[in-house]
Tab-separated table of C-alpha atoms in Angstrom:
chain	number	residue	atom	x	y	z
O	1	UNK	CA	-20.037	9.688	1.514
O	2	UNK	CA	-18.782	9.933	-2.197
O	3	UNK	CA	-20.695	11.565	-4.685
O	4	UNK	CA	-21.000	8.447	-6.751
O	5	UNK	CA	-21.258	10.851	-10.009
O	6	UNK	CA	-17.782	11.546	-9.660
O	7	UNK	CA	-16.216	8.169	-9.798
O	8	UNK	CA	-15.032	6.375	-12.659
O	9	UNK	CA	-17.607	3.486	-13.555
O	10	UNK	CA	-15.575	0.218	-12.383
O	11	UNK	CA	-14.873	2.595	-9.282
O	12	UNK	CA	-19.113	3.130	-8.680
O	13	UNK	CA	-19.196	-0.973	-9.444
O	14	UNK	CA	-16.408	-1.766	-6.822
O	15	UNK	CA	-18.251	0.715	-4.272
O	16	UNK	CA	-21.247	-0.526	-4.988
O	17	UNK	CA	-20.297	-4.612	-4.546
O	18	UNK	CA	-18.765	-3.425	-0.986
O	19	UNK	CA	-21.769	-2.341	0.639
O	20	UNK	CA	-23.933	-4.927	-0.829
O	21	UNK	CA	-21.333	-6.947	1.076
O	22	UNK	CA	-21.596	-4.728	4.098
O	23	UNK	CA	-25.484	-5.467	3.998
O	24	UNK	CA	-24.689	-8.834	4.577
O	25	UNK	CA	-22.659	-8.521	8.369
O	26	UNK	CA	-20.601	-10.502	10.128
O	27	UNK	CA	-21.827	-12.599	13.473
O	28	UNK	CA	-17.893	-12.798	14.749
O	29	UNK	CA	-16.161	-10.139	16.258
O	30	UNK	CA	-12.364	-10.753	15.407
O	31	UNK	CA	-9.573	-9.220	18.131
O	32	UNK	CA	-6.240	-9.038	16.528
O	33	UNK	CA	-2.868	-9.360	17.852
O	34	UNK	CA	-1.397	-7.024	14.854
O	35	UNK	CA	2.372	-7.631	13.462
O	36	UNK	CA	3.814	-3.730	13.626
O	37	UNK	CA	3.316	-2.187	10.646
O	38	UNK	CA	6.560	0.940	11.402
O	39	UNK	CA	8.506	-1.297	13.259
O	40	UNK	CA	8.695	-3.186	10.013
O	41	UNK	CA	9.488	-0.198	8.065
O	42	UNK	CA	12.306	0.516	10.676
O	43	UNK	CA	13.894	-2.678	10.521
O	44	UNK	CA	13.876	-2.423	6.518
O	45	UNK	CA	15.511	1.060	6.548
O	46	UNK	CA	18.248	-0.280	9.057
O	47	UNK	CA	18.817	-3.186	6.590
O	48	UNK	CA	19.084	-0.726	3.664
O	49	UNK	CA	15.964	-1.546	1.867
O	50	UNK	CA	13.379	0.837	0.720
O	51	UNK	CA	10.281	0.049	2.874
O	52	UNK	CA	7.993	-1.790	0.379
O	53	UNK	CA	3.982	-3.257	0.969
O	54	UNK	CA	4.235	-5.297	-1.784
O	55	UNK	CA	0.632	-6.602	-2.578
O	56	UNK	CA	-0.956	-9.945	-3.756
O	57	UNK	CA	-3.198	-9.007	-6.613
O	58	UNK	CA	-4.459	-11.371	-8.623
O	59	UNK	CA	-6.286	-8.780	-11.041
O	60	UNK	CA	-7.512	-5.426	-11.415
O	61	UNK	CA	-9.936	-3.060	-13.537
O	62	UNK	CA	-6.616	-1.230	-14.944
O	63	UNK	CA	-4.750	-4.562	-15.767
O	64	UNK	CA	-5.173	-7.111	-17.955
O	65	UNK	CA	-5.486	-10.697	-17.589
O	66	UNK	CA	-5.325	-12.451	-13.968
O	67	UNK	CA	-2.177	-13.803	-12.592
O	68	UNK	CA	-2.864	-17.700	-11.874
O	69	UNK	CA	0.047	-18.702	-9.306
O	70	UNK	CA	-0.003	-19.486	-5.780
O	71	UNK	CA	-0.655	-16.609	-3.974
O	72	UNK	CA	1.193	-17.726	-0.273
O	73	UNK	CA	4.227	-18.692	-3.468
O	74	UNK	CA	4.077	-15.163	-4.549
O	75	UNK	CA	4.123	-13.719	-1.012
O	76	UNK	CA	6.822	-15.857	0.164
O	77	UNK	CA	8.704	-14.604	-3.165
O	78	UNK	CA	8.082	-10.972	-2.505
O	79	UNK	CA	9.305	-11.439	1.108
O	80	UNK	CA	12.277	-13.124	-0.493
O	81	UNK	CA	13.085	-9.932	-2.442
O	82	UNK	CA	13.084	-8.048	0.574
O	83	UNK	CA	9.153	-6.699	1.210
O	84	UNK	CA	8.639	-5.192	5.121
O	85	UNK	CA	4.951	-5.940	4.081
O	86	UNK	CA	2.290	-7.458	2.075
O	87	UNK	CA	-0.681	-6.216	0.904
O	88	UNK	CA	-3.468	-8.703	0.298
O	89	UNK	CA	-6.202	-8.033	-1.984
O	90	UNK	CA	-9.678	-9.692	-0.496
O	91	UNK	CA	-12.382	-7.968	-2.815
O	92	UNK	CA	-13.562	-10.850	-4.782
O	93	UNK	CA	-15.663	-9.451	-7.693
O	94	UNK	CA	-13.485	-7.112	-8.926
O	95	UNK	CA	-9.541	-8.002	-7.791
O	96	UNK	CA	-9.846	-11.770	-7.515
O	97	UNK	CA	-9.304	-11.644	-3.790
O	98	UNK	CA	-10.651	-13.917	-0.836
O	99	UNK	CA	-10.498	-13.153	2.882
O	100	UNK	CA	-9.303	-17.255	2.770
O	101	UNK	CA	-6.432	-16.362	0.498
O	102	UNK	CA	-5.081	-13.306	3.429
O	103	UNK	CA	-5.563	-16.015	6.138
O	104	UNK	CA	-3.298	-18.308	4.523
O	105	UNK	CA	-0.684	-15.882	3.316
O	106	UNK	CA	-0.470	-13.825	7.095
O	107	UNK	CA	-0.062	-18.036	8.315
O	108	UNK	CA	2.939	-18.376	5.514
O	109	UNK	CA	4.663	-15.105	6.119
O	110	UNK	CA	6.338	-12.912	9.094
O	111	UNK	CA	5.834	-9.451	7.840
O	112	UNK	CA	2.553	-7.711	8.789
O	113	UNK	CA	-0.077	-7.879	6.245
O	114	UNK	CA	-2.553	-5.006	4.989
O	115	UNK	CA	-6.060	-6.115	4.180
O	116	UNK	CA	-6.820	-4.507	1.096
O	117	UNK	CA	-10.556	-4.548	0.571
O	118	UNK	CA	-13.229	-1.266	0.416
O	119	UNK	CA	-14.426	-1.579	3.966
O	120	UNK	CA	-17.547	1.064	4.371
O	121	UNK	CA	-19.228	-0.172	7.102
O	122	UNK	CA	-18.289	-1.578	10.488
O	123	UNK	CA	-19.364	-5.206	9.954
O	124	UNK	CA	-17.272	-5.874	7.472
O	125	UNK	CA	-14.270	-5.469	9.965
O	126	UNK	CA	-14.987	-8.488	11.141
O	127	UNK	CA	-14.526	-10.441	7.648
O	128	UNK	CA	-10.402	-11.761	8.616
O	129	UNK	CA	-7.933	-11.170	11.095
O	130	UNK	CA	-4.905	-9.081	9.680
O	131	UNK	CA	-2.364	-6.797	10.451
O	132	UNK	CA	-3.518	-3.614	8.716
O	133	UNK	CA	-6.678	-2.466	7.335
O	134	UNK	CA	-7.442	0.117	4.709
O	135	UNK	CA	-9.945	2.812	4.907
O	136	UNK	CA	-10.663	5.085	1.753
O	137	UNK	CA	-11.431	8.597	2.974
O	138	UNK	CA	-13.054	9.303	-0.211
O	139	UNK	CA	-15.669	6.145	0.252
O	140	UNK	CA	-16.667	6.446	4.191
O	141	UNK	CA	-17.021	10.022	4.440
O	142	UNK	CA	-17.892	11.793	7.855
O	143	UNK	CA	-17.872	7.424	9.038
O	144	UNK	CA	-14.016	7.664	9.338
O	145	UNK	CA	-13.420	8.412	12.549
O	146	UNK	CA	-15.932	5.832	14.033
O	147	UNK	CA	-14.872	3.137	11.405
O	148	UNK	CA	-11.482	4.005	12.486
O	149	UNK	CA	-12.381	4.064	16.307
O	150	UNK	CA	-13.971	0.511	15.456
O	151	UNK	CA	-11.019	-1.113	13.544
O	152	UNK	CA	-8.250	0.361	16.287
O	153	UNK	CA	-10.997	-1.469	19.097
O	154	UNK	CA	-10.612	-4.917	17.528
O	155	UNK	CA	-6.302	-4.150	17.400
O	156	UNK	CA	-6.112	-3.640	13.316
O	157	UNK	CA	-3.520	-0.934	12.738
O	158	UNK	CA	-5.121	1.326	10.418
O	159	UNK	CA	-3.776	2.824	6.458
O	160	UNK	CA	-6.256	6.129	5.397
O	161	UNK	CA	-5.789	6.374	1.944
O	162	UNK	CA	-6.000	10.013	0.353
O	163	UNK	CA	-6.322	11.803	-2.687
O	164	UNK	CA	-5.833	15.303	-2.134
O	165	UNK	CA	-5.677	17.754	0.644
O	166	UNK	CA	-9.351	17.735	1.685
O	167	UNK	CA	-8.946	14.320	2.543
O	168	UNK	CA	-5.824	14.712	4.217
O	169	UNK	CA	-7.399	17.190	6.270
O	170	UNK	CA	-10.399	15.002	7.163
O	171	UNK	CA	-7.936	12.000	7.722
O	172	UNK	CA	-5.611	13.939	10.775
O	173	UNK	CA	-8.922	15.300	11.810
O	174	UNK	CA	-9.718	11.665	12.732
O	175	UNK	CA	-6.487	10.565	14.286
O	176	UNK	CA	-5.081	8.956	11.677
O	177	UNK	CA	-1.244	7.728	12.150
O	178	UNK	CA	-0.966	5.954	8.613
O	179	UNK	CA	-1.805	8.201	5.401
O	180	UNK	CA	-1.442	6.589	2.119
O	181	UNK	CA	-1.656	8.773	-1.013
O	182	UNK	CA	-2.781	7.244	-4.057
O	183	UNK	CA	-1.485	8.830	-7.176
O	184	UNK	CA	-4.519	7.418	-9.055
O	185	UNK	CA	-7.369	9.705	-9.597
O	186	UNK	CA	-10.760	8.103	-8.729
O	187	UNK	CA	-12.734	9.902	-11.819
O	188	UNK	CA	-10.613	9.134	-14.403
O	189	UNK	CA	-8.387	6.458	-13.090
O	190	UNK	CA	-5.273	8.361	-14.115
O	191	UNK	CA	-1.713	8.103	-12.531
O	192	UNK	CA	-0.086	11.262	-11.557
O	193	UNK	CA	2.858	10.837	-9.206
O	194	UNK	CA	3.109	14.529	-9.082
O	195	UNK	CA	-0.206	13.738	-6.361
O	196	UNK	CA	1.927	12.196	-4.017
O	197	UNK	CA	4.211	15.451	-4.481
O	198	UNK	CA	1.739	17.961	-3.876
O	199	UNK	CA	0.221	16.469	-1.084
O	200	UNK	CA	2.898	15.081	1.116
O	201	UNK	CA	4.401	18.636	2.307
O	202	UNK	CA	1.469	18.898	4.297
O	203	UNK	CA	1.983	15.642	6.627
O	204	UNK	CA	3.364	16.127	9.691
O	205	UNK	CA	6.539	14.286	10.266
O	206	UNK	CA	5.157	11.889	13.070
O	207	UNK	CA	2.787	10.774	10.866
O	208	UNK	CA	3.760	7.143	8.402
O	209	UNK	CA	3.646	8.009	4.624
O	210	UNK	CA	3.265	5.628	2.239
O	211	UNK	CA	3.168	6.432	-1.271
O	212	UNK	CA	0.309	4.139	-3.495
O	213	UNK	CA	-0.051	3.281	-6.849
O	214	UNK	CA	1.791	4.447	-10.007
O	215	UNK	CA	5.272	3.269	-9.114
O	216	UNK	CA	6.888	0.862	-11.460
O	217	UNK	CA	10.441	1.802	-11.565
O	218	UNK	CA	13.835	1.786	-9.401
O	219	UNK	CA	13.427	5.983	-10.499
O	220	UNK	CA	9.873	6.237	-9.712
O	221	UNK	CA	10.685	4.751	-5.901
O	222	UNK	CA	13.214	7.364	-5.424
O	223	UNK	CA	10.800	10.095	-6.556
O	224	UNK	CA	8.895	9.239	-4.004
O	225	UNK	CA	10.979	8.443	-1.330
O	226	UNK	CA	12.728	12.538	-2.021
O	227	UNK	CA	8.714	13.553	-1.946
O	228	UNK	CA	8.698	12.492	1.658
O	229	UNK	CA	7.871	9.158	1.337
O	230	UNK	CA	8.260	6.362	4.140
O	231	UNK	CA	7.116	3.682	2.487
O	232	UNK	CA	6.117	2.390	-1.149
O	233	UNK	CA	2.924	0.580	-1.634
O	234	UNK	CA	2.974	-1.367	-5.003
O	235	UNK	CA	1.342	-3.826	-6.835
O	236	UNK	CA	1.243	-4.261	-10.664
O	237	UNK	CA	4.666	-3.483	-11.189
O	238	UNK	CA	5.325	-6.738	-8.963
O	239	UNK	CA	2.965	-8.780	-9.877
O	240	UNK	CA	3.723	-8.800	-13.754
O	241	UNK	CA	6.632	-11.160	-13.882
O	242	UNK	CA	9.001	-12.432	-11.244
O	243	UNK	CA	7.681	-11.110	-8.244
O	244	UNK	CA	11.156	-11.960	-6.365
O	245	UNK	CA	13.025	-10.116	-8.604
O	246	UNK	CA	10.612	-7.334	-9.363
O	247	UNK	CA	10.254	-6.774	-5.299
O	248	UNK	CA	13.878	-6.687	-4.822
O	249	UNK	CA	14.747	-4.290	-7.692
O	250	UNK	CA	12.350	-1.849	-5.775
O	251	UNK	CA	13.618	-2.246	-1.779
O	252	UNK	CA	17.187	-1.740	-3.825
O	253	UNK	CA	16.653	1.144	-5.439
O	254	UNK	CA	18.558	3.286	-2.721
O	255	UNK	CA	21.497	1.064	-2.284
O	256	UNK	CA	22.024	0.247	-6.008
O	257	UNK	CA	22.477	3.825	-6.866
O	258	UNK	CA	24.526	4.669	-3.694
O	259	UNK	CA	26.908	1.739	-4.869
O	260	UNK	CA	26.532	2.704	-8.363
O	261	UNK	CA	27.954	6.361	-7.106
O	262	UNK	CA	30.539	5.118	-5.206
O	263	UNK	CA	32.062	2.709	-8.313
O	264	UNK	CA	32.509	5.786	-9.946
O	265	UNK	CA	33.781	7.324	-7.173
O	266	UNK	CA	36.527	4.946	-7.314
O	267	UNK	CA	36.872	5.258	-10.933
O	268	UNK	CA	36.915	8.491	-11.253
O	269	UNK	CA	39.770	8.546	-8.045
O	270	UNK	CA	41.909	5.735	-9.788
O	271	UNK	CA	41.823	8.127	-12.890
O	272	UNK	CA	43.376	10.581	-11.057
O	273	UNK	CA	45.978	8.747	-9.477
O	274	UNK	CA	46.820	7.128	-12.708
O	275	UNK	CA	46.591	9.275	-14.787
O	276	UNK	CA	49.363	11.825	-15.157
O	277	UNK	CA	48.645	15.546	-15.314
């Protein structure tokens, strides 16, 4: 388990509020029929989007203020703009979330949905049905591969979220299929995208790779996607303003610049054509 010494302090209090929920189990063993989380990816890569899980966050320690709207309104708008997946947020204390709030967005939506929540302990599997659940390497320690034995038994498809190769390591040591690397550092809470970089060289090709946190920008999506990126996990950068827009500027950051290239491939053949020499 986590040293807790060498976490940020909103990252001890979030920790901390998720096993005091753990503590508190679940009666209800939930079996899930999971939407497929590649699959999706596929079908948005054939459609010439940049596989995004764009994610439902109402608020966070590193943003200010707390987005108001609809959440099933803001995942039908991200879907609009093109998202394979959501992400839902359903840690209450900390991110605004509710475990009500995924069950009514995974009713609204067709995409597979990621629970986003800091599960350490096998009970709290059994909080919501989704599509996806996340496991932080970092928090459950030598539990991953029983918590990830556990979620795979109840049909959750399973995202291991990394921060460096130790945990990478640990994560394929457990079976993991799904690696997310989060360019945020847990001690300080800084961004680096240059994480993402350094890390995914070392994940083998059959496994997904989904790049988290830090990307707000057409550029910063095709950093990541040259890094070795499959997918693009993002949040703030959606969720401040119109999420509709802000989702489709991302899954279009491939195909604007392709068409951008070949405009002025045309120009630049029309100039020589017309042009005399």
């Amino acid at each position: 388990m986590e040293d807790a010494t060498e976490l940020a302090p909103a990252v001890r209090s979030i920790l901390s509020a998720a096993r005091d929920r753990a503590a508190e189990g679940s009666t209800d063993r939930v079996d899930v029929d999971p939407r497929d989380l590649r699959a999706a990816f596929d079908r948005a890569e054939a459609d010439g989007r940049v596989p995004v899980v764009a994610e439902v966050k109402p608020t966070s320690p590193t943003t200010d203020g707390t987005r108001e709207d609809d959440p099933v309104a803001l995942a039908e708008g991200m879907v609009a703009g093109g998202a394979a997946a959501l992400s839902v947020l359903t840690e209450p204390e900390h991110f605004g979330g509710s475990v009500e709030v995924l069950d009514r967005v995974r009713a609204a939506v067709d995409v597979p949905v990621l629970r986003k929540d800091f599960v350490v302990a096998e009970s709290q599997l059994d909080a919501v049905e989704s599509d996806v659940v996340l496991l932080i390497a970092r928090f459950v320690g030598d539990d991953l591969p029983d918590l990830l034995s556990a979620a795979r038994e109840r049909g959750f498809q399973v995202l291991v979220e990394v921060h460096d190769r130790e945990e990478l390591d640990a994560a394929l040591d457990a079976g993991a299929t799904t690696i997310g690397v989060n360019n945020r550092d847990l001690a300080e809470l800084v961004v680096d995208l240059g994480t993402f970089e350094s890390v995914a060289p070392h994940v083998p090709d059959e496994v997904t790779l989904i790049a988290e946190s830090g990307i707000g920008s057409p550029g910063d999506v095709r950093r990541m996607r040259a890094a070795g990126a499959d997918a693009l996990l993002v949040g703030s950068a959606i969720m401040d303003g119109d999420v509709e827009a802000n989702t489709r500027a991302l899954t279009r950051a491939e195909a604007d610049v392709d068409e951008d290239d070949a405009v002025a491939g045309d120009e630049d053949h029309r100039d020589t054509t017309e042009t005399p020499t």
